[in-house]
CSV table of C-alpha atoms and ligand atoms in Angstrom, one decimal:
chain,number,residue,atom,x,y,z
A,1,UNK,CA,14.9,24.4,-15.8
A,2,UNK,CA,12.7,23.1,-18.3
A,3,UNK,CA,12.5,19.5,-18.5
A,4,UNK,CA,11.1,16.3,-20.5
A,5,UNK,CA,8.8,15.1,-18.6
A,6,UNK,CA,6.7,18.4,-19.4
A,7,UNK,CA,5.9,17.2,-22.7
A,8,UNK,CA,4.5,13.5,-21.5
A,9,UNK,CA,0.6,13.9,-21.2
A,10,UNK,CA,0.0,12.1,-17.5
A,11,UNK,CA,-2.6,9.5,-17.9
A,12,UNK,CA,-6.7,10.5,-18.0
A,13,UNK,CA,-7.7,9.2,-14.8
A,14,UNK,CA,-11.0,8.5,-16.1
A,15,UNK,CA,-9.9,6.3,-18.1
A,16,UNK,CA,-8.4,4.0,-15.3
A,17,UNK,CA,-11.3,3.4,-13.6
A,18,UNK,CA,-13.1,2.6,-17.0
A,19,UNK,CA,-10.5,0.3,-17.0
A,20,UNK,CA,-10.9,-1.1,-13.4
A,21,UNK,CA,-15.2,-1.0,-14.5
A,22,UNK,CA,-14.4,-3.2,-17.6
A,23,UNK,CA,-12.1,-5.6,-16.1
A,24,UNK,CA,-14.4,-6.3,-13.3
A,25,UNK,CA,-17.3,-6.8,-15.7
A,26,UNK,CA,-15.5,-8.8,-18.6
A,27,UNK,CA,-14.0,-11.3,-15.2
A,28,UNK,CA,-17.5,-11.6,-13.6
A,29,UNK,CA,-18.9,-12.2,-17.4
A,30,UNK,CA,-16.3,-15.2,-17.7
A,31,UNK,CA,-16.4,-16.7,-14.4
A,32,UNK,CA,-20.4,-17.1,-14.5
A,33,UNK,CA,-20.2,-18.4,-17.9
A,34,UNK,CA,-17.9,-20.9,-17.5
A,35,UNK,CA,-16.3,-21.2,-21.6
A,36,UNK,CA,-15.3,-24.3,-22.9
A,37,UNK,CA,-11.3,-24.8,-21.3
A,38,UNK,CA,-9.1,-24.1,-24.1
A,39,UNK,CA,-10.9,-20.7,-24.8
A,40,UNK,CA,-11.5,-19.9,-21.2
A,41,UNK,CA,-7.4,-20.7,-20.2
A,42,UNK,CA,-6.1,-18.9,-23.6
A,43,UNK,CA,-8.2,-15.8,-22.5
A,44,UNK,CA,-7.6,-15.6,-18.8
A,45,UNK,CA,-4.3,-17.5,-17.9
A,46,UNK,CA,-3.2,-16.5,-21.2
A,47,UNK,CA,-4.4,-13.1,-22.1
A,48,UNK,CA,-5.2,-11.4,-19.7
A,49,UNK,CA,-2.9,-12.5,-16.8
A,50,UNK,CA,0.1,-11.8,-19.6
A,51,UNK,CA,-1.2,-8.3,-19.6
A,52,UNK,CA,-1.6,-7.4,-16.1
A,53,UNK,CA,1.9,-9.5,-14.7
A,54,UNK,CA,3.6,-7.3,-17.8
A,55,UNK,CA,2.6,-4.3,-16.2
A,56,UNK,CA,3.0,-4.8,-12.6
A,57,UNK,CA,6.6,-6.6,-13.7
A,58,UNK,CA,7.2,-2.3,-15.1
A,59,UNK,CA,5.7,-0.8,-12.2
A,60,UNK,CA,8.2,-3.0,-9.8
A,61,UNK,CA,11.0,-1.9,-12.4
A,62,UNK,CA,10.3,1.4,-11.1
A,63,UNK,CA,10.4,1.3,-7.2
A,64,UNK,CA,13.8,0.8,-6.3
A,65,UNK,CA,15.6,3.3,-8.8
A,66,UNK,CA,12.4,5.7,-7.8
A,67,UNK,CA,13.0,5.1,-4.0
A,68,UNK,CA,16.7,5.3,-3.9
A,69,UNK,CA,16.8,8.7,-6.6
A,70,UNK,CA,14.2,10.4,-5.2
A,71,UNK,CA,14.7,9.6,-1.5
A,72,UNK,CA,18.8,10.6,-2.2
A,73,UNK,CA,17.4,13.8,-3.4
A,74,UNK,CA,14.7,14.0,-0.4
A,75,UNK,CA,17.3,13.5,2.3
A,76,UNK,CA,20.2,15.7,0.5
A,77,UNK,CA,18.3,18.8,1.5
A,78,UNK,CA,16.8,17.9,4.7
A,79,UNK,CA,20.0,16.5,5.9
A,80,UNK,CA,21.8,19.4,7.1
A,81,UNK,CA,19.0,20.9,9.1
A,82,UNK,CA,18.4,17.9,11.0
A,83,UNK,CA,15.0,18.1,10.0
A,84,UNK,CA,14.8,14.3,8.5
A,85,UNK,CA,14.9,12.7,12.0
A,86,UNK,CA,11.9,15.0,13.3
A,87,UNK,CA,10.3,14.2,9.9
A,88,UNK,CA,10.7,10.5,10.2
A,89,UNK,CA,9.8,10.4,14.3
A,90,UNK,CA,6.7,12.4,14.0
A,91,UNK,CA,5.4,10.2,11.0
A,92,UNK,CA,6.3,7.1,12.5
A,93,UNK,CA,4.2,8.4,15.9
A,94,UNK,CA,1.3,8.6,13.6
A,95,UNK,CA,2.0,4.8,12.0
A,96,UNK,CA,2.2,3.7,15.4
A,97,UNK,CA,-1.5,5.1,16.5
A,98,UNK,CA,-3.1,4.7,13.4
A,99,UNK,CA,-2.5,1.0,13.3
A,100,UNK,CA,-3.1,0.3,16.6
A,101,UNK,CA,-6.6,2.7,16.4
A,102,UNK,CA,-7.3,0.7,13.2
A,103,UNK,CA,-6.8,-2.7,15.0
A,104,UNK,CA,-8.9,-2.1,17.9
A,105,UNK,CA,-11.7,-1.2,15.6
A,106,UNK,CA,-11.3,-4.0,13.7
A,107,UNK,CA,-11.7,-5.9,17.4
A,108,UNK,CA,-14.4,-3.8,18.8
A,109,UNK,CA,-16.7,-4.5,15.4
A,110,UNK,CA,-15.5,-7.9,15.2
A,111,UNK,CA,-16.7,-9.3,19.0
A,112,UNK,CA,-19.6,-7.2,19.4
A,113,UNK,CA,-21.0,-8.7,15.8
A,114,UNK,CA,-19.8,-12.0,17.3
A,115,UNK,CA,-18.1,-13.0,14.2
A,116,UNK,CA,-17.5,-16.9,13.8
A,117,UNK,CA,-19.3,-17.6,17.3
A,118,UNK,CA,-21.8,-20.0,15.1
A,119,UNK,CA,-19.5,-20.9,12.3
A,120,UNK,CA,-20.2,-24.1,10.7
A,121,UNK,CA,-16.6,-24.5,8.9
A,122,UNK,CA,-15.3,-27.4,9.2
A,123,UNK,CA,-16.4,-28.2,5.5
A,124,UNK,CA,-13.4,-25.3,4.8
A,125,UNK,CA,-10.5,-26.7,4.0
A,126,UNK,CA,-7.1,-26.1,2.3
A,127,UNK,CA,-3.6,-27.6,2.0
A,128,UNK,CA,-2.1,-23.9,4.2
A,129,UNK,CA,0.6,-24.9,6.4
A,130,UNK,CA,2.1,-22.1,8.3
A,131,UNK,CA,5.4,-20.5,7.0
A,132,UNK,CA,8.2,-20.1,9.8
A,133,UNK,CA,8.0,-16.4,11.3
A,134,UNK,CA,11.0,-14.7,11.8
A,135,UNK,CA,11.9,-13.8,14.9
A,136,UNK,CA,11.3,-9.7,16.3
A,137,UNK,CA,15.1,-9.8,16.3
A,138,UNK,CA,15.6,-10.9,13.3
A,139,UNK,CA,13.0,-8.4,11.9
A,140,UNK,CA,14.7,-5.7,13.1
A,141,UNK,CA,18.4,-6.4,12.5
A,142,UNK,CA,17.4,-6.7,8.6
A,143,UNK,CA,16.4,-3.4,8.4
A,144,UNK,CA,20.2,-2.9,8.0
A,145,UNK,CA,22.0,-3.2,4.4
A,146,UNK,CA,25.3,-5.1,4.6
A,147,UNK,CA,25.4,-4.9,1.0
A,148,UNK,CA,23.3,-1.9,-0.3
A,149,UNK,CA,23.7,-3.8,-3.6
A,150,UNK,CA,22.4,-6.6,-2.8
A,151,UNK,CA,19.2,-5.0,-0.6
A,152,UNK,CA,18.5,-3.1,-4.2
A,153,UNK,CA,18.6,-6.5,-6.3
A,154,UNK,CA,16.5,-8.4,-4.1
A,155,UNK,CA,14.0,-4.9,-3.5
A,156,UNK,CA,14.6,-4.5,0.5
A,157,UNK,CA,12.7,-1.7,1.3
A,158,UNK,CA,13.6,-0.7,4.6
A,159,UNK,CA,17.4,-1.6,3.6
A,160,UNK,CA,17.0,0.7,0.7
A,161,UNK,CA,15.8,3.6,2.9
A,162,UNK,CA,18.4,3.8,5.9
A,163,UNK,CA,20.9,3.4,2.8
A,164,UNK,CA,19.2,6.1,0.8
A,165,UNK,CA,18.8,8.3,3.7
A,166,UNK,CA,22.4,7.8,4.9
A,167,UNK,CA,23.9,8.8,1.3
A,168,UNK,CA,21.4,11.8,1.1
A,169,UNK,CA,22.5,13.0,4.6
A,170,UNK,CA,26.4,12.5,4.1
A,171,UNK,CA,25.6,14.3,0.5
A,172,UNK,CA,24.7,17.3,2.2
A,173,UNK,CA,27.8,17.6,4.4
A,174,UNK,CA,30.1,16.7,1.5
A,175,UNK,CA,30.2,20.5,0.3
A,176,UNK,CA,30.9,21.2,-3.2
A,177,UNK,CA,31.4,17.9,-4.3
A,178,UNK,CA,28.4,16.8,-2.3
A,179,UNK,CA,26.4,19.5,-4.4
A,180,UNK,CA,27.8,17.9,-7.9
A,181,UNK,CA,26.3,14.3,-7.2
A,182,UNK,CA,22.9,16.0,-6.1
A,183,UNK,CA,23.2,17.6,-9.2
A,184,UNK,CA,23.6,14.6,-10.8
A,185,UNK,CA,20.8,13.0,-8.6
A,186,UNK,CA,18.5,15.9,-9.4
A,187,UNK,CA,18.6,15.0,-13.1
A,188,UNK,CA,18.4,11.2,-12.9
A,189,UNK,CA,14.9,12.2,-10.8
A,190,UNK,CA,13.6,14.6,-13.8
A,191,UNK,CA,14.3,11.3,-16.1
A,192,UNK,CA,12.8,9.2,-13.9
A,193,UNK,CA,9.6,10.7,-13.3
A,194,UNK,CA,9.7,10.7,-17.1
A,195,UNK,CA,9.8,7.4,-17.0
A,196,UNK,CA,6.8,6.5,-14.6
A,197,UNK,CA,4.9,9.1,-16.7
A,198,UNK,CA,5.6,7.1,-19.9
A,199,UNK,CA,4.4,3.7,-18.0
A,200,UNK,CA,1.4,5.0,-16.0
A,201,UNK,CA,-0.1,5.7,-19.2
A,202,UNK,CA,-0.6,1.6,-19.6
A,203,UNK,CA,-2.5,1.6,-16.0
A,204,UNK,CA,-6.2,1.5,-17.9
A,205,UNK,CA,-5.0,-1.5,-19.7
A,206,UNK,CA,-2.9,-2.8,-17.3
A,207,UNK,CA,-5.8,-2.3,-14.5
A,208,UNK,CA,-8.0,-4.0,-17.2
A,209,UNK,CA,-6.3,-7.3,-17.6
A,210,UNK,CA,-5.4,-7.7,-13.3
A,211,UNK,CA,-8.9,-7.2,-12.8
A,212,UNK,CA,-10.3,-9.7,-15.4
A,213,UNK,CA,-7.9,-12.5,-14.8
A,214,UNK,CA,-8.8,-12.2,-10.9
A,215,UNK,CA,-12.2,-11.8,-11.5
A,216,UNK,CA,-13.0,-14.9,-13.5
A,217,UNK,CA,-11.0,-17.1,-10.8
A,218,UNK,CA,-12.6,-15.6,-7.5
A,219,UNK,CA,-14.4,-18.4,-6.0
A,220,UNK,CA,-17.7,-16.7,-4.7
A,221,UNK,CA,-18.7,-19.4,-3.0
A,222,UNK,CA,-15.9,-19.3,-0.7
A,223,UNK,CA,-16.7,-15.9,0.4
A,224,UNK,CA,-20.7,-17.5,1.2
A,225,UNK,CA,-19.2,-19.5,3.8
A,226,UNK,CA,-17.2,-16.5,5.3
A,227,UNK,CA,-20.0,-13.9,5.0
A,228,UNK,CA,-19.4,-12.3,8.6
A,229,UNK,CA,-15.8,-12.6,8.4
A,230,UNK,CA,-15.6,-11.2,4.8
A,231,UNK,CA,-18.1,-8.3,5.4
A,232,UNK,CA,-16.5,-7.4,8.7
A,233,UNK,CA,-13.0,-7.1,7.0
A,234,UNK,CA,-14.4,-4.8,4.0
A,235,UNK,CA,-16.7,-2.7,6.5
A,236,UNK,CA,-13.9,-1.7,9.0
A,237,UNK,CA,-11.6,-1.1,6.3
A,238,UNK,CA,-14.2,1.3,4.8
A,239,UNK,CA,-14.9,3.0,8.0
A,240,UNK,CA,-11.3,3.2,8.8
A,241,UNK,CA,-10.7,4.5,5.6
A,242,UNK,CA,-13.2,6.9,4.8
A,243,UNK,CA,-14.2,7.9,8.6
A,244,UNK,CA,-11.0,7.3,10.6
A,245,UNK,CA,-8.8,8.9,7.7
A,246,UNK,CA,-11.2,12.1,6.9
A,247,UNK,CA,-11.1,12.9,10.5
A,248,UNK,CA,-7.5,12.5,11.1
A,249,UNK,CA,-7.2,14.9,7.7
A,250,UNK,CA,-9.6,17.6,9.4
A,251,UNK,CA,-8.5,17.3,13.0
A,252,UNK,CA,-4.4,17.0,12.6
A,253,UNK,CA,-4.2,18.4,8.9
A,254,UNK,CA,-7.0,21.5,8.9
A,255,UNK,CA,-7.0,19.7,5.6
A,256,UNK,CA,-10.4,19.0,3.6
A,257,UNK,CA,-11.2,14.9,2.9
A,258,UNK,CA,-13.3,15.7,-0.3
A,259,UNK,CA,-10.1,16.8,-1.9
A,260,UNK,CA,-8.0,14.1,-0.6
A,261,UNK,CA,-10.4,11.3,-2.0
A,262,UNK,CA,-10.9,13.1,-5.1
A,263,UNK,CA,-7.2,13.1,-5.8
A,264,UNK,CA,-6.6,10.0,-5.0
A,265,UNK,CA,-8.7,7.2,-6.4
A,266,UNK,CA,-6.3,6.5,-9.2
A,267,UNK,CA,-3.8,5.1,-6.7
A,268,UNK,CA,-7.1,3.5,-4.8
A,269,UNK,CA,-7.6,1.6,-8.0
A,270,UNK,CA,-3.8,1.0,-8.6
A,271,UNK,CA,-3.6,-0.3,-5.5
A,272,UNK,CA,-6.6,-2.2,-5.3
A,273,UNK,CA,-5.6,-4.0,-8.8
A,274,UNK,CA,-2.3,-4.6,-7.8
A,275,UNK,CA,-2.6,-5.8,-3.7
A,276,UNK,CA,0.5,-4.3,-3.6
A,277,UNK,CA,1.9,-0.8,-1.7
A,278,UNK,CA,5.3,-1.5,-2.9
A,279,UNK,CA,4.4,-1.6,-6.6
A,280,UNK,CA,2.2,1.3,-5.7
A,281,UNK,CA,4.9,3.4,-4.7
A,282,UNK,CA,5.7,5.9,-7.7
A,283,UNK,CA,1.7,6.0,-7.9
A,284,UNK,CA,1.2,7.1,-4.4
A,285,UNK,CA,4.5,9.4,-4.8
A,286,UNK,CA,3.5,10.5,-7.8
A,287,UNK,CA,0.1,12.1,-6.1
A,288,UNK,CA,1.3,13.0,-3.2
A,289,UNK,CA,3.9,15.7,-4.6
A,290,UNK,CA,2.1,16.9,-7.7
A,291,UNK,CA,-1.6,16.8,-6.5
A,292,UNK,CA,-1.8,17.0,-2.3
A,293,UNK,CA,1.3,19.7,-2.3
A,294,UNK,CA,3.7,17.5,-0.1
A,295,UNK,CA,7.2,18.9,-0.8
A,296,UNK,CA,9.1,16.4,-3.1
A,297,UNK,CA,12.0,15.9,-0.2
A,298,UNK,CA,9.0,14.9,2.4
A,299,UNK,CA,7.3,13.0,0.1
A,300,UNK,CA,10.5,11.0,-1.3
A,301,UNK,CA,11.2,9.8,2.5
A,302,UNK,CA,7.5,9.2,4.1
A,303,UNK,CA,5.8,7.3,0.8
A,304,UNK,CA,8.2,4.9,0.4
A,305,UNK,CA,8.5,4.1,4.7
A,306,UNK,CA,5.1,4.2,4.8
A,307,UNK,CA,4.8,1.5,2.4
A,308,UNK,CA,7.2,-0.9,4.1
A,309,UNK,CA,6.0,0.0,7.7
A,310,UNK,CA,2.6,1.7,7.9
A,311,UNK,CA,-0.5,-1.2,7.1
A,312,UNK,CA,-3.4,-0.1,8.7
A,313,UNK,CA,-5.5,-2.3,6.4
A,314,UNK,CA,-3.4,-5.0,7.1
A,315,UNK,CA,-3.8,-4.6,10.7
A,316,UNK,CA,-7.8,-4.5,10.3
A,317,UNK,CA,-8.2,-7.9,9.1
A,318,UNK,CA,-5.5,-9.5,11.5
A,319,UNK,CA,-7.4,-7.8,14.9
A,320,UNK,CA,-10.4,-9.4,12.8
A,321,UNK,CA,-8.9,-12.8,11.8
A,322,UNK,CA,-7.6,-13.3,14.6
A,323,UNK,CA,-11.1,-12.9,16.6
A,324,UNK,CA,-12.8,-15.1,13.9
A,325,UNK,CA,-10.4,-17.9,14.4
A,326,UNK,CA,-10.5,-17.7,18.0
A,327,UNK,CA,-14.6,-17.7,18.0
A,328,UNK,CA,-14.1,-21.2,15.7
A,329,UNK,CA,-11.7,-22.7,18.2
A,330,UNK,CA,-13.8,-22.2,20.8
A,331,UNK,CA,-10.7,-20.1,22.4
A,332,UNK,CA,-11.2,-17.2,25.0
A,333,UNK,CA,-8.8,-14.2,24.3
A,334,UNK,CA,-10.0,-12.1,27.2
A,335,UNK,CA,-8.9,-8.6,27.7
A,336,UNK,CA,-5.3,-9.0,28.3
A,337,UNK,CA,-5.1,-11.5,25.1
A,338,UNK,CA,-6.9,-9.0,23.3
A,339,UNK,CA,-4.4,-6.1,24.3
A,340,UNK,CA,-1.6,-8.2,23.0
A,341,UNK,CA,-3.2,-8.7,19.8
A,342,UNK,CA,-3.2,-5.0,19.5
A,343,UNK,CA,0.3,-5.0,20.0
A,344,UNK,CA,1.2,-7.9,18.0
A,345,UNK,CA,-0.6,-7.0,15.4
A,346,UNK,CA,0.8,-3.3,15.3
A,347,UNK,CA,4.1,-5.1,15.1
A,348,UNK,CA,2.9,-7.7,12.7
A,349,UNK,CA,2.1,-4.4,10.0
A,350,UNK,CA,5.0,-2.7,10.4
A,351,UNK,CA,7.0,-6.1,9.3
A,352,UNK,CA,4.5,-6.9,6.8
A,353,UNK,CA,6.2,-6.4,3.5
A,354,UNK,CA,3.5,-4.4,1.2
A,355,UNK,CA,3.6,-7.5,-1.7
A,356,UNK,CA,0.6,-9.6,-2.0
A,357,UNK,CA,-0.6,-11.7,1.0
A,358,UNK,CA,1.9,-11.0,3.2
A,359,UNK,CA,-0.3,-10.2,5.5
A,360,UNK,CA,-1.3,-13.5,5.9
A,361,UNK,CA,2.2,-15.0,7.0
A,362,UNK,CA,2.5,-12.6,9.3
A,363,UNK,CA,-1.1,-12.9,11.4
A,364,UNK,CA,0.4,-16.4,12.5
A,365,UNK,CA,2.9,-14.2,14.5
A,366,UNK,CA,-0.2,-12.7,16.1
A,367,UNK,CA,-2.0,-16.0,16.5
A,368,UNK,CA,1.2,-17.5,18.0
A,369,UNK,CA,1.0,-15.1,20.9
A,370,UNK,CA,-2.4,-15.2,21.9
A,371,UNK,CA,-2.4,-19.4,21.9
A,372,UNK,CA,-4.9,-19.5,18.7
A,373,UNK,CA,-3.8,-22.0,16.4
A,374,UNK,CA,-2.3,-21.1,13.0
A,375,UNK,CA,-4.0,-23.6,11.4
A,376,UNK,CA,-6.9,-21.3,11.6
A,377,UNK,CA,-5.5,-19.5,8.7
A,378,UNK,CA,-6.7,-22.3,6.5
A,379,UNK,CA,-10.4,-20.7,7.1
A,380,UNK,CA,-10.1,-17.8,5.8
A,381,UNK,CA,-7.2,-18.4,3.2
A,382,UNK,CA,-9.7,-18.6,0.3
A,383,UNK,CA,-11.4,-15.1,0.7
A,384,UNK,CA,-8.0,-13.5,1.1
A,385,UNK,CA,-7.4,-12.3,-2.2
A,386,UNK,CA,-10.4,-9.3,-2.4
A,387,UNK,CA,-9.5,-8.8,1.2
A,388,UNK,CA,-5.5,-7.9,0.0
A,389,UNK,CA,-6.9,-5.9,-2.1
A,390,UNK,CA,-9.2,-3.7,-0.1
A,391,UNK,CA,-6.9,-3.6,2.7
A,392,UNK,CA,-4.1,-2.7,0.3
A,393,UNK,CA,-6.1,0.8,-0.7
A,394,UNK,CA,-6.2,1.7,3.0
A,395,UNK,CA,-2.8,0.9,3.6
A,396,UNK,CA,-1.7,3.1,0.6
A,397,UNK,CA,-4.6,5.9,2.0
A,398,UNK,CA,-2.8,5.8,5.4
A,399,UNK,CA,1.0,6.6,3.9
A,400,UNK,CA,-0.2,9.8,2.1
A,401,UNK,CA,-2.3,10.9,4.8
A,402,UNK,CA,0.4,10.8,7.3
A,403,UNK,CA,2.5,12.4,4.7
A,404,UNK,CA,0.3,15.4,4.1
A,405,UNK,CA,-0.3,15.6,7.6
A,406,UNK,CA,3.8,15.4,8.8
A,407,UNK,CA,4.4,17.8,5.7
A,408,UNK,CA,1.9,20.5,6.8
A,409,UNK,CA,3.3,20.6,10.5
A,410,UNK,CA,6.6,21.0,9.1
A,411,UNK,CA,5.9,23.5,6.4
A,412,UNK,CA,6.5,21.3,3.6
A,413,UNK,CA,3.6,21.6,2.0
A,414,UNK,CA,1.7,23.4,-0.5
A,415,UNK,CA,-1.6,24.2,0.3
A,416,UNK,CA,-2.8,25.9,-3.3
A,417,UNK,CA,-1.5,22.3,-4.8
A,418,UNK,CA,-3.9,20.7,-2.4
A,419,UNK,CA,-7.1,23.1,-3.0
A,420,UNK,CA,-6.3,22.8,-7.1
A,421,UNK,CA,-8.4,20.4,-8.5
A,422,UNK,CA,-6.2,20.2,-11.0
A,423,UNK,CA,-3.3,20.3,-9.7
A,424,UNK,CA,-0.6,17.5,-11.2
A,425,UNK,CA,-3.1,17.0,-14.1
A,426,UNK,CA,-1.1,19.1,-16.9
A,427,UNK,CA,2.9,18.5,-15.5
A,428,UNK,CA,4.7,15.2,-14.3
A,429,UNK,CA,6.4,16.7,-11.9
A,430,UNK,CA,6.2,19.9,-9.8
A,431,UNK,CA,9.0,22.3,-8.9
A,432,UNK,CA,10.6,21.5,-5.7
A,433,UNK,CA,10.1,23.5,-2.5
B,501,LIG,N1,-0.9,-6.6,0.2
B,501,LIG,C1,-0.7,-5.7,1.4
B,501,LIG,C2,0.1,-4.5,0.9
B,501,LIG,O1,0.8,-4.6,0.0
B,501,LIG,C3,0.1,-6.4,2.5
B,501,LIG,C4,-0.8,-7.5,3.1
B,501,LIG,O2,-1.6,-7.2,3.9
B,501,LIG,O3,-0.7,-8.6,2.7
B,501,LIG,O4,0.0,-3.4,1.5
């Protein structure tokens, strides 16, 4: 079947992370020279964050008819087998340990550096007051759609999944009617991957104008103040996501790192540019299928859950955070406080949301437990924004690494995609296995 999408060039990745190079520069350019108001607000508030909320507002427009198509699709022919509940245990084993790997390192680097023992903070202050947390059973009965509608308008992930899964499963028992709507489905996919073609060509720009508008706001002073804290977050994160992740490629995935990395930088940037591993998703799919060699109907199901449930960035700075505050108070967590942050915070990621700062709201669930109060949040509130961002990248890294690694057990996954450096560079979209 020849399709569409064949004749959109995808986007020179190059050419993103010129983008990403020139926004950082052109934001650090304006925020040390400090332009007269008018002209600073019309470039940043008015320029530049135009550009980058237009394109993020078109990669959001994309997740939940990419989600639901793809993951209809996905689930349609791994239905019948049985395989999707093997699929889906096996990678949400790996969410499970990698988060709570990645929050004990965070703790481990965090106490032995003594992070915020000598803090002199109190001159750090904000308006923060704590947002209510749901409740664990709460969290977990909203993972069900009443109204699959409804968890589609307002961009429920996990509501979207069990629905999409549930329709994809019943498609493949429906027989030869069943095999009409996939039909159907199929095609609406080939359009739609189209479609994200067409709009991740705007990424350099896109990538551009995000980066410049947060750039000439950061407050670097802030992050003077916070030096262990900050530093502590971005080196675990780095370790976890270069070390942890390139190990758990080799050892579980006989798969080589280099290649992984190489691939996937553009959705490191996206990601980083965005702070988001929801509007991430079609990136991360995007890779995954056409460069790494997951099979589409793998990749359809574990990109997407991984987004909603699998944080291990997110977890690294709350095992940290939560340390740091502690250290401020003047609080003892001890070894049994510090094995229920592991577990709080695992559970704390997997109900993070991946939008921007989410994060955040949910380390006061973690502080809650462990007695630390979440008025320590207000600390490190102000250095939050580059930490989303980092911690966004690894979160993303973790979703397609689990996905390779799930895929390869399961013999989903095309190993001469992988090895292909450029694989996914010439088509939008692969055959499906
Ligand atoms: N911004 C993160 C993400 O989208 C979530 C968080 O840690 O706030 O993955």
């Amino acid at each position: 079947m020849s399709t569409q999408a064949a004749s959109i060039k995808p986007v020179d990745t190059k050419k993103i992370l010129i983008g990403m190079l020139f926004g950082t520069i052109v934001g650090l350019i304006l925020n040390f020279l400090q332009l007269p108001k008018p002209i600073d607000t019309f470039l940043v508030d008015g320029i530049f964050s135009f550009g980058g909320q237009v394109f993020i507002t078109l990669m959001k427009m994309l997740v939940v008819p990419v989600v639901f198509i793809s993951l209809v699709c996905g689930a349609s022919s791994l239905g019948e087998s049985g395989k999707i509940g093997r699929i889906g245990a096996k990678a949400l084993f790996l969410y499970i340990l990698t988060t709570a790997a990645a929050i004990s390192l965070g703790i481990f680097f965090a106490t032995t550096l003594n992070i915020g023992g000598s803090a002199q903070l109190a001159h750090v202050q904000s308006n923060y007051v704590a947002p209510p947390v749901p409740s664990l059973f709460d969290t977990f009965l909203k993972m069900f759609p009443s109204n699959p509608f409804a968890a589609m308008a307002q961009g429920e992930m996990l509501q979207i999944i069990i629905f999409s899964v549930l329709v994809g499963v019943a498609i493949s028992f429906s027989g030869e009617r069943g095999q009409r709507v996939a039909d159907l489905l199929h095609n609406m996919n080939t359009v739609v991957a189209t479609l994200v073609t067409m709009i991740f060509r705007l990424t350099p720009y896109g990538v551009f104008f995000l980066l410049a508008s947060l750039f000439a706001r950061v407050g670097f002073q802030l992050i003077g103040d916070l030096l262990g804290y900050f530093f502590t977050v971005v080196g675990v994160l780095i370790l976890h996501g270069l070390v942890v992740n390139g190990f758990l490629l080799v050892v579980l995935g006989r798969l080589n790192p280099m290649m992984f990395f190489k691939k996937f930088y553009p959705v490191m940037v996206f990601a980083f540019s965005t702070s988001s591993s929801t509007a991430t998703i079609p990136v991360t799919l995007d890779t995954t299928e056409n460069k790494l060699g997951v099979a589409k109907n793998v990749a359809s199901f574990l990109i997407p859950l991984g987004a909603t449930v699998n944080m291990n960035g997110t977890a690294i700075m709350q095992g940290i955070a939560t340390v740091f505050i502690a250290h401020v108070y003047g609080i003892e967590i001890g070894i049994a406080g510090y094995l229920t942050v592991v577990l709080m915070a695992t559970i704390a990621a997997i109900g993070t949301a991946g939008i921007p700062s989410v994060g955040l709201i949910t380390l006061v669930m973690v502080l809650n437990q462990v007695g630390v109060p979440a008025d320590g949040i207000t600390l490190i509130i102000g250095v939050d924004r580059l930490l989303d961002m980092t911690r966004t990248v690894v979160n993303t890294m973790g979703d397609a690494i689990v996905a390779c690694i799930v895929a390869k057990s399961e013999d989903h996954f095309d190993q001469a995609t992988y090895d292909d450096p450029n694989a996914g560079l010439q088509l939008s979209s692969q055959p499906e296995l």
